[in-house]
Short mmCIF file of C-alpha atoms in Angstrom, two decimals:
data_model
loop_
_atom_site.label_atom_id
_atom_site.label_comp_id
_atom_site.label_asym_id
_atom_site.label_seq_id
_atom_site.Cartn_x
_atom_site.Cartn_y
_atom_site.Cartn_z
CA MET F 1 -5.72 6.10 4.45
CA ILE F 2 -7.53 4.63 6.95
CA SER F 3 -10.19 5.67 10.10
CA GLY F 4 -9.59 5.52 13.71
CA ARG F 5 -6.49 6.78 15.33
CA LYS F 6 -4.33 6.34 18.42
CA ASN F 7 -1.99 9.05 20.00
CA ALA F 8 0.97 9.67 17.19
CA GLY F 9 3.92 10.80 18.86
CA LYS F 10 5.98 13.74 17.78
CA ALA F 11 9.84 13.07 16.88
CA SER F 12 12.13 14.73 19.11
CA PRO F 13 14.57 17.27 17.94
CA CYS F 14 16.98 14.99 17.70
CA LEU F 15 15.27 12.42 15.45
CA LEU F 16 14.38 15.25 13.44
CA VAL F 17 18.21 16.05 13.10
CA LEU F 18 19.21 12.69 12.41
CA ILE F 19 16.50 12.32 9.65
CA SER F 20 17.22 15.41 7.91
CA VAL F 21 20.69 14.26 7.21
CA GLY F 22 19.47 10.96 6.09
CA CYS F 23 20.87 8.63 8.97
CA PHE F 24 19.48 5.67 10.37
CA PHE F 25 17.47 5.20 13.11
CA ALA F 26 19.14 2.17 14.58
CA THR F 27 17.44 1.27 17.24
CA TYR F 28 13.71 0.50 18.73
CA ASN F 29 14.80 2.10 21.98
CA PHE F 30 15.09 5.21 19.72
CA LEU F 31 11.76 4.77 18.13
CA THR F 32 10.25 4.27 21.56
CA MET F 33 11.61 7.47 22.72
CA VAL F 34 9.64 9.24 20.02
CA GLY F 35 6.27 7.11 20.45
CA HIS F 36 6.26 8.48 23.77
CA GLY F 37 6.31 12.44 22.31
CA ARG F 38 2.78 13.97 21.67
CA GLY F 39 1.89 15.12 17.89
CA ARG F 40 1.37 18.64 16.96
CA ASP F 41 -2.27 18.72 17.45
CA GLY F 42 -1.85 16.85 21.04
CA PRO F 43 -3.42 13.35 21.68
CA ARG F 44 -4.70 11.79 18.41
CA LYS F 45 -8.47 10.08 18.45
CA LEU F 46 -8.66 6.68 17.55
CA LEU F 47 -11.91 5.61 16.42
CA ASP F 48 -10.94 2.09 15.55
CA HIS F 49 -7.47 0.72 14.90
CA GLY F 50 -8.71 -2.58 14.15
CA GLY F 51 -11.99 -2.55 12.70
CA ALA F 52 -15.08 -4.85 14.07
CA VAL F 53 -15.55 -7.40 11.81
CA SER F 54 -17.41 -10.35 11.11
CA PHE F 55 -16.03 -13.81 10.04
CA THR F 56 -16.71 -16.54 7.82
CA SER F 57 -17.43 -19.65 10.17
CA GLY F 58 -14.71 -21.68 7.87
CA SER F 59 -11.91 -18.75 8.69
CA ASP F 60 -9.18 -20.30 10.64
CA PRO F 61 -8.09 -17.30 13.65
CA SER F 62 -4.46 -18.46 13.34
CA LYS F 63 -4.70 -17.44 9.45
CA ARG F 64 -6.42 -14.13 9.52
CA PHE F 65 -4.61 -11.09 8.57
CA HIS F 66 -5.23 -7.42 9.01
CA VAL F 67 -5.80 -5.21 6.28
CA ALA F 68 -3.30 -2.27 6.00
CA LEU F 69 -2.76 0.75 3.91
CA THR F 70 -1.18 4.27 3.85
CA ALA F 71 -3.15 7.12 2.66
CA THR F 72 -3.13 10.99 2.94
CA ASP F 73 -5.96 13.28 3.27
CA ALA F 74 -5.86 14.36 -0.28
CA LEU F 75 -9.20 13.83 -1.87
CA TYR F 76 -7.43 11.56 -4.60
CA SER F 77 -6.16 9.20 -1.94
CA GLN F 78 -9.52 9.63 0.23
CA TRP F 79 -11.71 8.32 -2.84
CA GLN F 80 -9.14 5.69 -3.70
CA SER F 81 -9.61 4.21 0.07
CA ARG F 82 -13.10 4.27 0.41
CA ILE F 83 -13.47 2.02 -2.72
CA MET F 84 -10.94 -0.02 -1.42
CA HIS F 85 -12.60 -0.34 1.65
CA TYR F 86 -16.08 -0.99 0.42
CA TRP F 87 -14.78 -4.33 -1.42
CA TYR F 88 -12.83 -5.44 1.61
CA THR F 89 -16.09 -5.09 3.77
CA GLU F 90 -17.74 -6.92 0.79
CA MET F 91 -15.23 -10.15 0.15
CA ARG F 92 -14.10 -10.73 4.14
CA ARG F 93 -17.43 -12.50 5.12
CA ARG F 94 -17.37 -14.72 1.96
CA PRO F 95 -16.28 -18.21 2.04
CA GLY F 96 -12.57 -18.53 1.69
CA SER F 97 -11.43 -15.10 3.26
CA ASP F 98 -8.84 -14.91 5.85
CA MET F 99 -8.93 -11.36 6.06
CA GLY F 100 -9.28 -9.79 9.92
CA GLY F 101 -9.35 -6.14 10.90
CA PHE F 102 -8.61 -3.17 8.43
CA THR F 103 -6.61 0.01 8.98
CA ARG F 104 -6.03 3.49 6.80
CA ILE F 105 -2.84 4.47 8.17
CA LEU F 106 -3.39 7.92 7.67
CA HIS F 107 0.04 9.88 7.80
CA SER F 108 -1.04 13.30 6.94
CA GLY F 109 -0.75 14.33 11.07
CA LYS F 110 -4.00 14.84 11.50
CA PRO F 111 -7.64 13.27 10.94
CA ASP F 112 -9.72 14.19 7.91
CA GLY F 113 -13.41 13.42 7.32
CA LEU F 114 -13.25 9.48 6.81
CA MET F 115 -12.79 9.17 10.00
CA ASP F 116 -16.15 7.71 11.02
CA GLU F 117 -16.31 5.80 7.85
CA ILE F 118 -12.93 3.73 7.62
CA PRO F 119 -11.00 2.52 10.54
CA THR F 120 -7.68 5.32 11.15
CA LEU F 121 -5.22 5.50 13.05
CA VAL F 122 -3.24 9.15 12.33
CA VAL F 123 -0.17 9.07 12.21
CA ASP F 124 2.74 11.65 11.97
CA PRO F 125 4.33 12.53 8.50
CA LEU F 126 8.00 13.07 7.90
CA PRO F 127 9.59 16.73 8.91
CA GLU F 128 9.02 19.10 6.48
CA GLY F 129 11.25 18.89 3.36
CA VAL F 130 12.61 15.16 3.86
CA ASP F 131 10.38 13.29 1.56
CA LYS F 132 11.87 15.64 -0.93
CA GLY F 133 8.27 15.50 -2.88
CA TYR F 134 8.44 11.90 -2.96
CA ILE F 135 5.38 11.29 -0.79
CA VAL F 136 5.80 7.77 -0.88
CA LEU F 137 8.82 8.21 1.54
CA ASN F 138 6.44 8.48 4.36
CA ARG F 139 5.01 4.80 4.12
CA PRO F 140 7.72 2.92 6.20
CA TRP F 141 7.44 5.49 8.68
CA ALA F 142 3.90 5.42 8.86
CA PHE F 143 4.08 1.67 9.17
CA VAL F 144 6.69 1.68 12.01
CA GLN F 145 4.57 4.27 14.08
CA TRP F 146 1.29 1.73 13.46
CA LEU F 147 3.04 -0.99 14.41
CA GLN F 148 4.41 0.87 17.88
CA LYS F 149 0.70 2.19 18.73
CA ALA F 150 -1.74 -0.06 17.47
CA ASP F 151 -3.43 -3.15 19.34
CA ILE F 152 -3.09 -5.50 16.62
CA LYS F 153 -4.92 -8.96 16.93
CA GLU F 154 -4.18 -10.91 13.88
CA ASP F 155 -0.86 -12.30 13.68
CA TYR F 156 -0.25 -11.60 10.11
CA ILE F 157 -0.77 -8.34 8.31
CA LEU F 158 -1.49 -7.42 4.37
CA MET F 159 -0.03 -4.19 3.23
CA ALA F 160 -2.08 -2.85 0.56
CA GLU F 161 -2.74 0.21 -1.22
CA PRO F 162 -5.76 2.49 -1.84
CA ASP F 163 -6.13 1.72 -5.75
CA HIS F 164 -6.29 -2.06 -4.76
CA ILE F 165 -9.71 -3.55 -5.26
CA PHE F 166 -10.27 -7.04 -4.12
CA VAL F 167 -12.37 -9.11 -6.83
CA LYS F 168 -12.60 -12.59 -4.80
CA PRO F 169 -12.10 -13.30 -1.06
CA LEU F 170 -8.70 -13.25 -0.27
CA PRO F 171 -6.92 -16.32 1.73
CA ASN F 172 -3.74 -16.20 3.82
CA LEU F 173 -0.95 -17.02 1.25
CA ALA F 174 1.75 -16.60 3.29
CA ARG F 175 3.61 -19.90 4.51
CA GLY F 176 4.17 -19.84 7.71
CA ASP F 177 7.34 -17.35 8.35
CA GLN F 178 7.71 -17.35 4.35
CA PRO F 179 5.57 -14.02 3.46
CA ALA F 180 3.60 -13.71 0.24
CA ALA F 181 4.53 -11.23 -2.12
CA PHE F 182 3.48 -10.18 -6.12
CA PRO F 183 6.56 -10.02 -8.29
CA PHE F 184 7.02 -6.52 -10.29
CA PHE F 185 8.59 -7.06 -13.53
CA TYR F 186 10.48 -3.93 -13.23
CA ILE F 187 12.01 -4.41 -9.91
CA LYS F 188 15.39 -6.30 -10.75
CA PRO F 189 18.18 -6.36 -8.29
CA THR F 190 20.51 -8.12 -10.40
CA ASP F 191 20.30 -5.52 -12.97
CA ASN F 192 21.08 -2.90 -9.84
CA GLU F 193 23.77 -4.69 -8.09
CA LYS F 194 26.11 -1.79 -8.21
CA VAL F 195 23.97 0.47 -6.58
CA LEU F 196 22.03 -1.84 -4.19
CA ARG F 197 25.49 -3.25 -2.71
CA LYS F 198 25.54 0.26 -0.97
CA PHE F 199 22.92 -0.96 0.95
CA PHE F 200 23.31 -4.94 0.88
CA PRO F 201 26.95 -5.42 1.50
CA GLU F 202 28.74 -8.65 -0.34
CA GLU F 203 28.98 -10.56 3.22
CA LYS F 204 24.64 -10.78 3.43
CA GLY F 205 25.05 -13.01 0.19
CA PRO F 206 24.12 -12.87 -3.61
CA ILE F 207 22.15 -9.81 -4.87
CA SER F 208 19.71 -12.53 -5.98
CA ASN F 209 18.84 -12.55 -2.30
CA ILE F 210 16.86 -9.27 -2.81
CA ASP F 211 13.29 -10.40 -4.44
CA PRO F 212 12.04 -8.92 -6.93
CA ILE F 213 9.05 -6.74 -4.89
CA GLY F 214 7.81 -4.00 -3.20
CA ASN F 215 6.30 -3.53 0.09
CA SER F 216 2.81 -4.30 -1.43
CA PRO F 217 0.77 -6.37 -1.67
CA VAL F 218 2.50 -8.40 0.91
CA ILE F 219 1.06 -10.78 3.53
CA ILE F 220 3.67 -11.17 6.36
CA GLN F 221 3.83 -11.97 9.89
CA LYS F 222 3.31 -9.30 12.06
CA ALA F 223 6.66 -10.26 14.07
CA GLN F 224 8.42 -10.22 10.94
CA LEU F 225 6.99 -6.82 9.96
CA GLU F 226 8.05 -5.37 13.33
CA LYS F 227 11.67 -6.03 12.82
CA ILE F 228 11.75 -5.41 9.19
CA ALA F 229 9.78 -1.97 9.16
CA PRO F 230 12.94 0.01 10.71
CA THR F 231 15.27 -1.32 8.28
CA TRP F 232 12.60 -0.40 5.20
CA MET F 233 12.58 3.12 6.83
CA ASN F 234 16.82 3.29 7.56
CA VAL F 235 17.03 2.00 3.86
CA SER F 236 14.59 4.34 2.15
CA LEU F 237 16.32 7.46 3.57
CA LYS F 238 19.91 6.49 2.83
CA MET F 239 18.41 5.36 -0.91
CA LYS F 240 17.31 8.82 -1.16
CA GLU F 241 19.94 10.62 0.35
CA ASP F 242 22.04 8.59 -2.34
CA VAL F 243 22.37 10.57 -5.49
CA GLU F 244 22.82 7.46 -7.46
CA ALA F 245 20.21 5.36 -6.23
CA ASP F 246 17.71 8.15 -6.23
CA LYS F 247 18.26 8.58 -10.09
CA ALA F 248 18.46 4.66 -10.66
CA PHE F 249 15.17 3.73 -8.48
CA GLY F 250 13.04 7.10 -9.54
CA TRP F 251 9.43 6.48 -7.92
CA VAL F 252 10.22 2.67 -7.28
CA LEU F 253 12.67 3.73 -4.66
CA GLU F 254 10.55 2.52 -1.42
CA MET F 255 9.69 -0.48 -3.03
CA TYR F 256 13.10 -1.42 -3.60
CA ALA F 257 14.11 -0.31 -0.20
CA TYR F 258 11.54 -2.88 1.42
CA ALA F 259 12.96 -5.63 -0.69
CA VAL F 260 16.67 -5.05 0.75
CA ALA F 261 15.15 -4.45 4.04
CA SER F 262 13.71 -7.75 3.95
CA ALA F 263 16.64 -9.71 2.80
CA LEU F 264 19.16 -8.00 5.19
CA HIS F 265 16.58 -9.74 7.74
CA GLY F 266 17.18 -13.16 5.59
CA VAL F 267 13.18 -13.20 4.65
CA HIS F 268 12.32 -14.29 1.62
CA HIS F 269 9.04 -13.98 0.02
CA ASN F 270 6.72 -16.69 -1.70
CA LEU F 271 6.22 -15.05 -5.18
CA ARG F 272 2.62 -15.04 -6.12
CA LYS F 273 1.67 -13.84 -9.82
CA ASP F 274 -1.27 -14.48 -8.99
CA PHE F 275 -1.78 -12.20 -6.16
CA MET F 276 -2.62 -9.27 -8.34
CA ILE F 277 -3.27 -8.06 -11.98
CA GLN F 278 -2.66 -4.47 -13.24
CA PRO F 279 -5.00 -3.67 -16.29
CA PRO F 280 -4.71 -2.99 -19.03
CA PHE F 281 -2.10 -5.27 -19.47
CA ASP F 282 -3.71 -8.50 -17.89
CA PRO F 283 -6.95 -9.03 -19.73
CA LYS F 284 -8.56 -11.31 -16.66
CA THR F 285 -9.61 -11.48 -13.69
CA ASP F 286 -10.54 -15.04 -13.14
CA ASN F 287 -7.04 -16.40 -11.45
CA THR F 288 -6.13 -12.95 -9.23
CA PHE F 289 -7.37 -11.47 -5.88
CA ILE F 290 -6.81 -7.86 -6.63
CA ILE F 291 -7.05 -5.56 -9.10
CA HIS F 292 -4.73 -2.44 -9.26
CA TYR F 293 -5.57 -0.04 -11.32
CA THR F 294 -2.02 2.18 -11.33
CA TYR F 295 -2.25 2.56 -15.41
CA GLY F 296 -4.39 4.13 -17.40
CA CYS F 297 -6.90 2.75 -19.80
CA ASP F 298 -7.27 3.97 -23.14
CA TYR F 299 -9.40 2.80 -26.11
CA SER F 300 -10.65 3.18 -29.17
CA LEU F 301 -14.46 2.71 -29.69
CA LYS F 302 -13.39 0.02 -31.55
CA GLY F 303 -11.85 -1.37 -28.20
CA GLU F 304 -8.20 -0.73 -29.59
CA LEU F 305 -5.87 -0.17 -26.63
CA THR F 306 -4.07 2.98 -27.15
CA TYR F 307 -1.51 3.39 -24.31
CA GLY F 308 0.17 6.47 -24.41
CA LYS F 309 -2.72 8.53 -26.22
CA ILE F 310 -5.96 9.56 -24.72
CA GLY F 311 -8.23 7.18 -25.91
CA GLU F 312 -12.20 7.89 -27.28
CA TRP F 313 -12.81 5.70 -23.93
CA ARG F 314 -10.28 5.80 -20.93
CA PHE F 315 -10.53 5.18 -17.33
CA ASP F 316 -7.25 6.30 -15.35
CA LYS F 317 -7.60 7.48 -11.76
CA ARG F 318 -5.56 10.33 -12.45
CA SER F 319 -8.50 12.19 -14.14
CA TYR F 320 -10.13 12.13 -10.81
CA ILE F 321 -7.13 14.33 -8.81
CA ARG F 322 -9.43 17.06 -8.10
CA SER F 323 -12.90 15.09 -7.42
CA PRO F 324 -14.14 11.67 -7.39
CA PRO F 325 -14.76 10.12 -10.15
CA PRO F 326 -18.78 10.31 -10.93
CA ARG F 327 -21.15 7.63 -10.39
CA ASN F 328 -22.13 5.54 -12.83
CA LEU F 329 -19.26 5.37 -15.20
CA SER F 330 -19.51 4.77 -19.05
CA LEU F 331 -18.48 0.90 -19.63
CA PRO F 332 -15.52 0.14 -21.98
CA PRO F 333 -16.73 -0.60 -25.52
CA PRO F 334 -16.54 -4.31 -27.12
CA ARG F 335 -13.74 -5.95 -27.00
CA VAL F 336 -12.02 -4.18 -24.43
CA PRO F 337 -10.42 -6.81 -21.67
CA GLU F 338 -12.66 -8.20 -19.28
CA SER F 339 -10.01 -6.88 -16.27
CA VAL F 340 -11.07 -3.33 -17.55
CA ALA F 341 -14.99 -3.92 -17.92
CA THR F 342 -14.65 -5.65 -14.57
CA LEU F 343 -12.55 -2.45 -13.07
CA VAL F 344 -15.10 -0.22 -14.23
CA LYS F 345 -18.17 -2.26 -13.25
CA MET F 346 -16.39 -2.82 -9.64
CA VAL F 347 -16.05 1.26 -9.28
CA ASN F 348 -19.60 1.84 -9.94
CA GLU F 349 -20.84 -0.40 -7.67
CA ALA F 350 -19.02 0.91 -4.96
CA THR F 351 -19.65 4.44 -5.77
CA ALA F 352 -23.37 3.47 -6.00
CA SER F 353 -23.22 2.10 -2.38
CA ILE F 354 -21.08 4.40 -0.53
CA VAL F 355 -23.41 7.04 1.12
CA GLY F 356 -22.64 10.72 0.58
CA TRP F 357 -20.12 9.75 -2.42
CA GLU F 358 -19.69 12.77 -4.19
CA GLU F 359 -19.67 14.85 -0.87
CA GLU F 360 -16.54 16.95 -0.14
CA ARG F 361 -14.55 14.93 2.73
#
């Protein structure tokens, strides 16, 4: 979900056939062939693939990372991207930040109304029908195209998402060639060994070599991601074609695919629980860098969580699929966790500051 574009290539007919049957895109030579084509709308306009940024005097250039997230042109994706980008701009200049440039990788295939607001690169979506309604399957393909086409100045990349809010300046959490990632409690490779062995054969080592992660948030060396991304795409497509894997992994299939792809390349992540919190289940923001507001926050007026039931007070991003949240949302009642209150306050600050917040984009 980003503004600023380069030319995005259209897949060759051969590639479309290969994708449609779920085959691997085996080599970079093949991907380069795709990149030499033109998109359906001709050359893409690239406003700012990297973002012009100012750094604090203490920022070490060798540690700076480029912030990248994938997005669509749907209003639901747009308003989250605007808030995310607002807090990136607020935090990147503060002491302790190693943030570099910013790119919203827009995989809708054409520019949208945020091109002048957010640095964005337009790339092509998967051919129609390939994602089978699982739009997240476009994410690895979007990263493959971006890595081919963008002039990324930084040596590291943070893979982020539109529903992330930076609550403090983010340093580079990677340790050289060991990326940093957030461990998800629901990514359980050892519990799914039978299925995963289809994609991670025994000669690659124990199933525990697969980290309990997704692709976001992850801070990783650009050179590593350039190798992993095509494999991530290939594994994602193969998993989606596999009935057993698709049923086992559901909406987190693409996350498992990234974890498998990393392990196939011998890359293991430094697991950082302090990377991110997820309200309402994580109550405080004092020991984290990112709020991920993927879950709905429902409370009674007494401050009691009513998860699974619409509360008397609520904040849920899914309430704003067709229109952005209005400015000045009501704050939660007393005794609600600090993380929830902070989330709403930060949304309110962003929407109050973003010009033309409620205008059609």
